PDB file of C-alpha atoms in Angstrom:
ATOM      1  CA  MET A  80      70.069  79.056 157.220  1.00  0.00           C
ATOM      2  CA  ALA A  81      69.203  82.731 156.823  1.00  0.00           C
ATOM      3  CA  ALA A  82      69.811  85.512 154.310  1.00  0.00           C
ATOM      4  CA  ASP A  83      72.531  88.113 154.873  1.00  0.00           C
ATOM      5  CA  ASP A  84      72.299  91.830 154.032  1.00  0.00           C
ATOM      6  CA  ASP A  85      72.772  91.041 150.336  1.00  0.00           C
ATOM      7  CA  GLY A  86      70.063  88.393 150.304  1.00  0.00           C
ATOM      8  CA  GLN A  87      72.558  85.563 150.039  1.00  0.00           C
ATOM      9  CA  PRO A  88      72.043  82.367 152.074  1.00  0.00           C
ATOM     10  CA  GLN A  89      74.249  82.080 155.122  1.00  0.00           C
ATOM     11  CA  PHE A  90      74.585  79.187 157.548  1.00  0.00           C
ATOM     12  CA  GLN A  91      73.880  80.063 161.161  1.00  0.00           C
ATOM     13  CA  ALA A  92      75.097  78.258 164.278  1.00  0.00           C
ATOM     14  CA  VAL A  93      72.206  77.264 166.534  1.00  0.00           C
ATOM     15  CA  LEU A  94      71.955  75.709 169.963  1.00  0.00           C
ATOM     16  CA  ALA A  95      71.501  71.966 170.293  1.00  0.00           C
ATOM     17  CA  PRO A  96      67.832  70.929 170.720  1.00  0.00           C
ATOM     18  CA  GLU A  97      66.517  70.003 174.145  1.00  0.00           C
ATOM     19  CA  ASP A  98      65.188  66.541 174.906  1.00  0.00           C
ATOM     20  CA  ASP A  99      61.590  67.750 175.160  1.00  0.00           C
ATOM     21  CA  GLU A 100      61.906  69.388 171.724  1.00  0.00           C
ATOM     22  CA  ILE A 101      62.973  66.039 170.244  1.00  0.00           C
ATOM     23  CA  VAL A 102      59.979  64.360 171.878  1.00  0.00           C
ATOM     24  CA  ARG A 103      57.576  66.951 170.422  1.00  0.00           C
ATOM     25  CA  LEU A 104      59.184  66.649 166.984  1.00  0.00           C
ATOM     26  CA  THR A 105      58.945  62.859 167.066  1.00  0.00           C
ATOM     27  CA  ALA A 106      55.284  63.048 168.062  1.00  0.00           C
ATOM     28  CA  SER A 107      54.615  65.488 165.212  1.00  0.00           C
ATOM     29  CA  LEU A 108      56.389  63.232 162.715  1.00  0.00           C
ATOM     30  CA  ALA A 109      54.463  60.187 163.915  1.00  0.00           C
ATOM     31  CA  GLU A 110      51.134  61.993 163.507  1.00  0.00           C
ATOM     32  CA  ARG A 111      51.920  63.505 160.104  1.00  0.00           C
ATOM     33  CA  ILE A 112      53.442  60.357 158.597  1.00  0.00           C
ATOM     34  CA  THR A 113      50.554  58.216 159.833  1.00  0.00           C
ATOM     35  CA  GLY A 114      48.104  60.715 158.370  1.00  0.00           C
ATOM     36  CA  LEU A 115      49.948  60.724 155.043  1.00  0.00           C
ATOM     37  CA  LEU A 116      49.848  56.934 154.846  1.00  0.00           C
ATOM     38  CA  ASP A 117      46.126  56.923 155.612  1.00  0.00           C
ATOM     39  CA  ARG A 118      45.413  59.502 152.900  1.00  0.00           C
ATOM     40  CA  ARG A 119      47.341  57.424 150.368  1.00  0.00           C
ATOM     41  CA  GLY A 120      45.489  54.266 151.300  1.00  0.00           C
ATOM     42  CA  LEU A 121      48.478  52.690 153.005  1.00  0.00           C
ATOM     43  CA  GLY A 122      47.156  52.678 156.573  1.00  0.00           C
ATOM     44  CA  PRO A 123      46.598  49.606 158.770  1.00  0.00           C
ATOM     45  CA  ASP A 124      42.914  49.408 157.783  1.00  0.00           C
ATOM     46  CA  SER A 125      43.563  49.489 154.021  1.00  0.00           C
ATOM     47  CA  ASN A 126      43.388  46.479 151.718  1.00  0.00           C
ATOM     48  CA  PRO A 127      46.974  45.158 151.384  1.00  0.00           C
ATOM     49  CA  GLU A 128      46.391  43.971 147.833  1.00  0.00           C
ATOM     50  CA  GLU A 129      45.179  47.410 146.730  1.00  0.00           C
ATOM     51  CA  ALA A 130      47.554  49.506 148.845  1.00  0.00           C
ATOM     52  CA  ASP A 131      50.803  47.751 147.961  1.00  0.00           C
ATOM     53  CA  SER A 132      51.370  47.060 144.265  1.00  0.00           C
ATOM     54  CA  LEU A 133      54.569  45.231 145.161  1.00  0.00           C
ATOM     55  CA  ARG A 134      52.450  42.345 146.473  1.00  0.00           C
ATOM     56  CA  THR A 135      51.127  41.860 142.963  1.00  0.00           C
ATOM     57  CA  ASP A 136      54.187  42.788 140.917  1.00  0.00           C
ATOM     58  CA  GLU A 137      56.883  41.186 143.101  1.00  0.00           C
ATOM     59  CA  PRO A 138      55.154  38.939 145.665  1.00  0.00           C
ATOM     60  CA  TRP A 139      58.352  37.075 146.573  1.00  0.00           C
ATOM     61  CA  LEU A 140      60.213  40.315 147.298  1.00  0.00           C
ATOM     62  CA  ALA A 141      57.228  41.730 149.188  1.00  0.00           C
ATOM     63  CA  GLY A 142      57.263  38.648 151.398  1.00  0.00           C
ATOM     64  CA  LEU A 143      60.944  39.185 152.185  1.00  0.00           C
ATOM     65  CA  TYR A 144      60.356  42.817 153.160  1.00  0.00           C
ATOM     66  CA  ALA A 145      57.390  41.978 155.391  1.00  0.00           C
ATOM     67  CA  ALA A 146      59.294  39.217 157.174  1.00  0.00           C
ATOM     68  CA  ALA A 147      62.444  41.298 157.617  1.00  0.00           C
ATOM     69  CA  VAL A 148      60.740  44.236 159.341  1.00  0.00           C
ATOM     70  CA  SER A 149      58.967  41.869 161.754  1.00  0.00           C
ATOM     71  CA  GLY A 150      62.093  39.837 162.547  1.00  0.00           C
ATOM     72  CA  ARG A 151      60.662  36.630 161.108  1.00  0.00           C
ATOM     73  CA  THR A 152      61.658  34.096 158.459  1.00  0.00           C
ATOM     74  CA  ALA A 153      59.851  34.399 155.134  1.00  0.00           C
ATOM     75  CA  TYR A 154      60.371  31.023 153.482  1.00  0.00           C
ATOM     76  CA  GLY A 155      61.661  27.531 154.152  1.00  0.00           C
ATOM     77  CA  PRO A 156      60.887  25.133 157.018  1.00  0.00           C
ATOM     78  CA  ASN A 157      60.999  27.948 159.592  1.00  0.00           C
ATOM     79  CA  ALA A 158      58.663  30.279 157.689  1.00  0.00           C
ATOM     80  CA  GLY A 159      56.761  32.586 160.042  1.00  0.00           C
ATOM     81  CA  ARG A 160      59.032  31.947 163.014  1.00  0.00           C
ATOM     82  CA  ARG A 161      61.090  34.641 164.680  1.00  0.00           C
ATOM     83  CA  VAL A 162      64.836  34.692 164.126  1.00  0.00           C
ATOM     84  CA  THR A 163      66.630  33.001 167.034  1.00  0.00           C
ATOM     85  CA  ARG A 164      68.083  35.598 169.397  1.00  0.00           C
ATOM     86  CA  VAL A 165      70.620  34.866 172.117  1.00  0.00           C
ATOM     87  CA  GLY A 166      71.511  37.042 175.095  1.00  0.00           C
ATOM     88  CA  ASP A 167      70.064  38.424 178.309  1.00  0.00           C
ATOM     89  CA  GLN A 168      66.598  39.271 177.027  1.00  0.00           C
ATOM     90  CA  ILE A 169      64.866  42.327 178.460  1.00  0.00           C
ATOM     91  CA  ASP A 170      61.164  43.070 178.349  1.00  0.00           C
ATOM     92  CA  PRO A 171      60.738  45.632 175.509  1.00  0.00           C
ATOM     93  CA  ASP A 172      57.987  47.375 177.497  1.00  0.00           C
ATOM     94  CA  GLY A 173      60.545  48.151 180.190  1.00  0.00           C
ATOM     95  CA  LEU A 174      62.942  49.892 177.822  1.00  0.00           C
ATOM     96  CA  ASP A 175      63.227  53.659 177.947  1.00  0.00           C
ATOM     97  CA  ILE A 176      64.415  54.949 174.588  1.00  0.00           C
ATOM     98  CA  THR A 177      64.598  58.500 175.941  1.00  0.00           C
ATOM     99  CA  ARG A 178      67.402  57.596 178.345  1.00  0.00           C
ATOM    100  CA  SER A 179      69.882  58.654 175.649  1.00  0.00           C
ATOM    101  CA  PRO A 180      70.308  62.401 175.074  1.00  0.00           C
ATOM    102  CA  ARG A 181      68.204  63.884 172.280  1.00  0.00           C
ATOM    103  CA  CYS A 182      66.503  60.587 171.486  1.00  0.00           C
ATOM    104  CA  ALA A 183      62.797  59.852 171.544  1.00  0.00           C
ATOM    105  CA  GLY A 184      60.312  57.174 170.575  1.00  0.00           C
ATOM    106  CA  VAL A 185      56.603  57.801 169.921  1.00  0.00           C
ATOM    107  CA  ALA A 186      54.043  55.323 168.545  1.00  0.00           C
ATOM    108  CA  GLY A 187      56.693  53.168 166.893  1.00  0.00           C
ATOM    109  CA  PHE A 188      58.640  56.122 165.461  1.00  0.00           C
ATOM    110  CA  SER A 189      62.107  56.829 166.860  1.00  0.00           C
ATOM    111  CA  LEU A 190      64.364  59.825 166.364  1.00  0.00           C
ATOM    112  CA  HIS A 191      68.065  60.119 167.206  1.00  0.00           C
ATOM    113  CA  ALA A 192      69.398  63.668 166.996  1.00  0.00           C
ATOM    114  CA  ASN A 193      72.552  63.526 169.085  1.00  0.00           C
ATOM    115  CA  VAL A 194      75.155  63.479 166.317  1.00  0.00           C
ATOM    116  CA  ALA A 195      76.760  66.720 165.163  1.00  0.00           C
ATOM    117  CA  VAL A 196      80.000  67.347 163.311  1.00  0.00           C
ATOM    118  CA  HIS A 197      81.797  70.687 163.409  1.00  0.00           C
ATOM    119  CA  ALA A 198      82.626  72.139 160.004  1.00  0.00           C
ATOM    120  CA  ALA A 199      86.368  71.952 160.726  1.00  0.00           C
ATOM    121  CA  ASP A 200      86.308  68.474 162.272  1.00  0.00           C
ATOM    122  CA  ARG A 201      87.329  66.523 159.188  1.00  0.00           C
ATOM    123  CA  PRO A 202      88.391  63.308 161.018  1.00  0.00           C
ATOM    124  CA  ARG A 203      84.975  62.979 162.661  1.00  0.00           C
ATOM    125  CA  LEU A 204      83.252  63.734 159.378  1.00  0.00           C
ATOM    126  CA  GLU A 205      85.268  60.931 157.798  1.00  0.00           C
ATOM    127  CA  ARG A 206      84.253  58.532 160.577  1.00  0.00           C
ATOM    128  CA  LEU A 207      80.604  59.456 160.061  1.00  0.00           C
ATOM    129  CA  ALA A 208      80.901  58.916 156.286  1.00  0.00           C
ATOM    130  CA  ARG A 209      82.579  55.556 156.836  1.00  0.00           C
ATOM    131  CA  TYR A 210      79.838  54.576 159.271  1.00  0.00           C
ATOM    132  CA  CYS A 211      77.124  55.442 156.739  1.00  0.00           C
ATOM    133  CA  ALA A 212      78.943  53.553 153.960  1.00  0.00           C
ATOM    134  CA  ARG A 213      79.663  50.428 156.015  1.00  0.00           C
ATOM    135  CA  PRO A 214      78.584  47.043 154.564  1.00  0.00           C
ATOM    136  CA  PRO A 215      75.447  45.336 155.931  1.00  0.00           C
ATOM    137  CA  ILE A 216      77.378  42.647 157.821  1.00  0.00           C
ATOM    138  CA  CYS A 217      80.893  42.140 159.198  1.00  0.00           C
ATOM    139  CA  MET A 218      82.366  38.871 157.957  1.00  0.00           C
ATOM    140  CA  GLU A 219      84.672  38.618 160.988  1.00  0.00           C
ATOM    141  CA  ARG A 220      81.638  38.246 163.293  1.00  0.00           C
ATOM    142  CA  ILE A 221      80.026  35.352 161.398  1.00  0.00           C
ATOM    143  CA  GLU A 222      80.607  31.816 162.664  1.00  0.00           C
ATOM    144  CA  ARG A 223      79.371  28.534 161.216  1.00  0.00           C
ATOM    145  CA  LEU A 224      78.084  26.203 163.910  1.00  0.00           C
ATOM    146  CA  ASP A 225      78.484  22.431 163.938  1.00  0.00           C
ATOM    147  CA  ASP A 226      74.865  21.950 162.802  1.00  0.00           C
ATOM    148  CA  GLY A 227      75.429  24.174 159.743  1.00  0.00           C
ATOM    149  CA  ARG A 228      73.616  27.225 161.057  1.00  0.00           C
ATOM    150  CA  LEU A 229      75.240  30.660 161.081  1.00  0.00           C
ATOM    151  CA  LEU A 230      75.862  32.667 164.250  1.00  0.00           C
ATOM    152  CA  TYR A 231      76.258  36.409 163.880  1.00  0.00           C
ATOM    153  CA  ARG A 232      77.682  38.365 166.812  1.00  0.00           C
ATOM    154  CA  PHE A 233      76.794  42.019 167.250  1.00  0.00           C
ATOM    155  CA  LYS A 234      79.425  44.632 167.911  1.00  0.00           C
ATOM    156  CA  ARG A 235      77.307  45.864 170.821  1.00  0.00           C
ATOM    157  CA  PRO A 236      74.300  44.282 172.538  1.00  0.00           C
ATOM    158  CA  TRP A 237      70.865  45.421 171.412  1.00  0.00           C
ATOM    159  CA  ARG A 238      68.757  47.425 173.806  1.00  0.00           C
ATOM    160  CA  ASP A 239      66.792  44.285 174.680  1.00  0.00           C
ATOM    161  CA  GLY A 240      69.998  42.434 175.651  1.00  0.00           C
ATOM    162  CA  THR A 241      70.437  40.396 172.435  1.00  0.00           C
ATOM    163  CA  THR A 242      74.124  39.745 171.729  1.00  0.00           C
ATOM    164  CA  HIS A 243      73.872  37.554 168.621  1.00  0.00           C
ATOM    165  CA  ILE A 244      71.412  35.782 166.344  1.00  0.00           C
ATOM    166  CA  VAL A 245      71.414  32.299 164.837  1.00  0.00           C
ATOM    167  CA  MET A 246      70.051  31.606 161.351  1.00  0.00           C
ATOM    168  CA  GLU A 247      70.066  29.017 158.638  1.00  0.00           C
ATOM    169  CA  PRO A 248      72.178  30.012 155.596  1.00  0.00           C
ATOM    170  CA  LEU A 249      68.984  30.536 153.565  1.00  0.00           C
ATOM    171  CA  GLU A 250      67.587  32.779 156.284  1.00  0.00           C
ATOM    172  CA  MET A 251      70.766  34.865 156.144  1.00  0.00           C
ATOM    173  CA  MET A 252      70.315  35.224 152.392  1.00  0.00           C
ATOM    174  CA  GLU A 253      66.711  36.308 152.955  1.00  0.00           C
ATOM    175  CA  ASN A 254      67.809  39.135 155.254  1.00  0.00           C
ATOM    176  CA  LEU A 255      70.453  40.288 152.787  1.00  0.00           C
ATOM    177  CA  ALA A 256      67.985  40.156 149.881  1.00  0.00           C
ATOM    178  CA  ALA A 257      65.566  42.320 151.900  1.00  0.00           C
ATOM    179  CA  LEU A 258      68.161  45.121 151.751  1.00  0.00           C
ATOM    180  CA  VAL A 259      67.781  45.313 147.963  1.00  0.00           C
ATOM    181  CA  PRO A 260      65.624  48.360 147.095  1.00  0.00           C
ATOM    182  CA  ALA A 261      62.269  47.702 145.482  1.00  0.00           C
ATOM    183  CA  PRO A 262      62.147  48.047 141.679  1.00  0.00           C
ATOM    184  CA  LYS A 263      61.931  51.660 140.447  1.00  0.00           C
ATOM    185  CA  ALA A 264      62.570  53.006 143.953  1.00  0.00           C
ATOM    186  CA  HIS A 265      64.716  56.124 144.334  1.00  0.00           C
ATOM    187  CA  LEU A 266      68.022  55.233 145.964  1.00  0.00           C
ATOM    188  CA  VAL A 267      68.816  58.819 146.989  1.00  0.00           C
ATOM    189  CA  ARG A 268      66.351  61.410 148.261  1.00  0.00           C
ATOM    190  CA  TYR A 269      67.125  65.009 149.169  1.00  0.00           C
ATOM    191  CA  SER A 270      65.230  67.270 151.547  1.00  0.00           C
ATOM    192  CA  GLY A 271      65.515  70.734 152.996  1.00  0.00           C
ATOM    193  CA  LEU A 272      67.927  72.990 151.113  1.00  0.00           C
ATOM    194  CA  PHE A 273      68.995  70.055 148.941  1.00  0.00           C
ATOM    195  CA  ALA A 274      65.470  69.268 147.747  1.00  0.00           C
ATOM    196  CA  PRO A 275      64.964  69.743 143.973  1.00  0.00           C
ATOM    197  CA  ALA A 276      62.487  72.621 144.439  1.00  0.00           C
ATOM    198  CA  ALA A 277      64.344  74.364 147.287  1.00  0.00           C
ATOM    199  CA  LYS A 278      64.645  78.112 146.685  1.00  0.00           C
ATOM    200  CA  TRP A 279      68.330  78.334 147.616  1.00  0.00           C
ATOM    201  CA  ARG A 280      69.471  74.990 146.276  1.00  0.00           C
ATOM    202  CA  SER A 281      71.296  76.466 143.299  1.00  0.00           C
ATOM    203  CA  ARG A 282      73.249  78.749 145.651  1.00  0.00           C
ATOM    204  CA  ILE A 283      74.228  75.953 148.010  1.00  0.00           C
ATOM    205  CA  VAL A 284      75.029  73.083 145.638  1.00  0.00           C
ATOM    206  CA  PRO A 285      77.893  73.855 143.225  1.00  0.00           C
ATOM    207  CA  SER A 286      76.998  73.349 139.598  1.00  0.00           C
ATOM    208  CA  ILE A 287      79.325  71.195 137.503  1.00  0.00           C
ATOM    209  CA  THR A 288      79.173  71.840 133.789  1.00  0.00           C
ATOM    210  CA  VAL A 289      80.626  69.812 130.960  1.00  0.00           C
ATOM    211  CA  ARG A 290      83.085  72.620 130.362  1.00  0.00           C
ATOM    212  CA  ASN A 291      84.358  72.451 133.952  1.00  0.00           C
ATOM    213  CA  LEU A 292      84.850  68.722 133.656  1.00  0.00           C
ATOM    214  CA  ARG A 293      86.865  69.191 130.473  1.00  0.00           C
ATOM    215  CA  ASP A 294      89.036  71.844 132.122  1.00  0.00           C
ATOM    216  CA  GLU A 295      89.912  69.384 134.896  1.00  0.00           C
TER     217      GLU A 295
END
């Protein structure tokens, strides 16, 4: 985005980033985000009870979140155990996340920047929107086993070779409940030109007034 001769914002076509640029950006994000968490008392050395108010206000929900991000079960007879994975397991240390174009992983942070949609490519834009709006699970890939557990098959194998997971029905409900946003959390956040304080936001985002709605 740059200004034209009249000072109006104008979108500019730029070259796709190189792989080494994505690596440097990922490293910068990892350093800055880690620093921000430390300054806000949310780092690994902080007191969990003081750093995370959710532990006090919603301990049950906090337990679900913590278990979900670590791939473990939060409650029930299998509490603390990892979710059962099935497939040709690969050592995570042997994975190379940078083997895909414009992808990088640094200190637990990963960045995928290999998706672009041309302004006139409406079908691909629709596919991207449908992908972003897809439900959390596909019912056609769930199977109830003879012992009552649920088997969920992935559309594609994970990078570590996992093809499906097996869970108790309650464990499945735990993973779905972990997708529920925390209380009072913003569901939509805007950045860049769409951020609330962006200088050119009013010139990029069309304003809809009550009068315009009535005219329609």
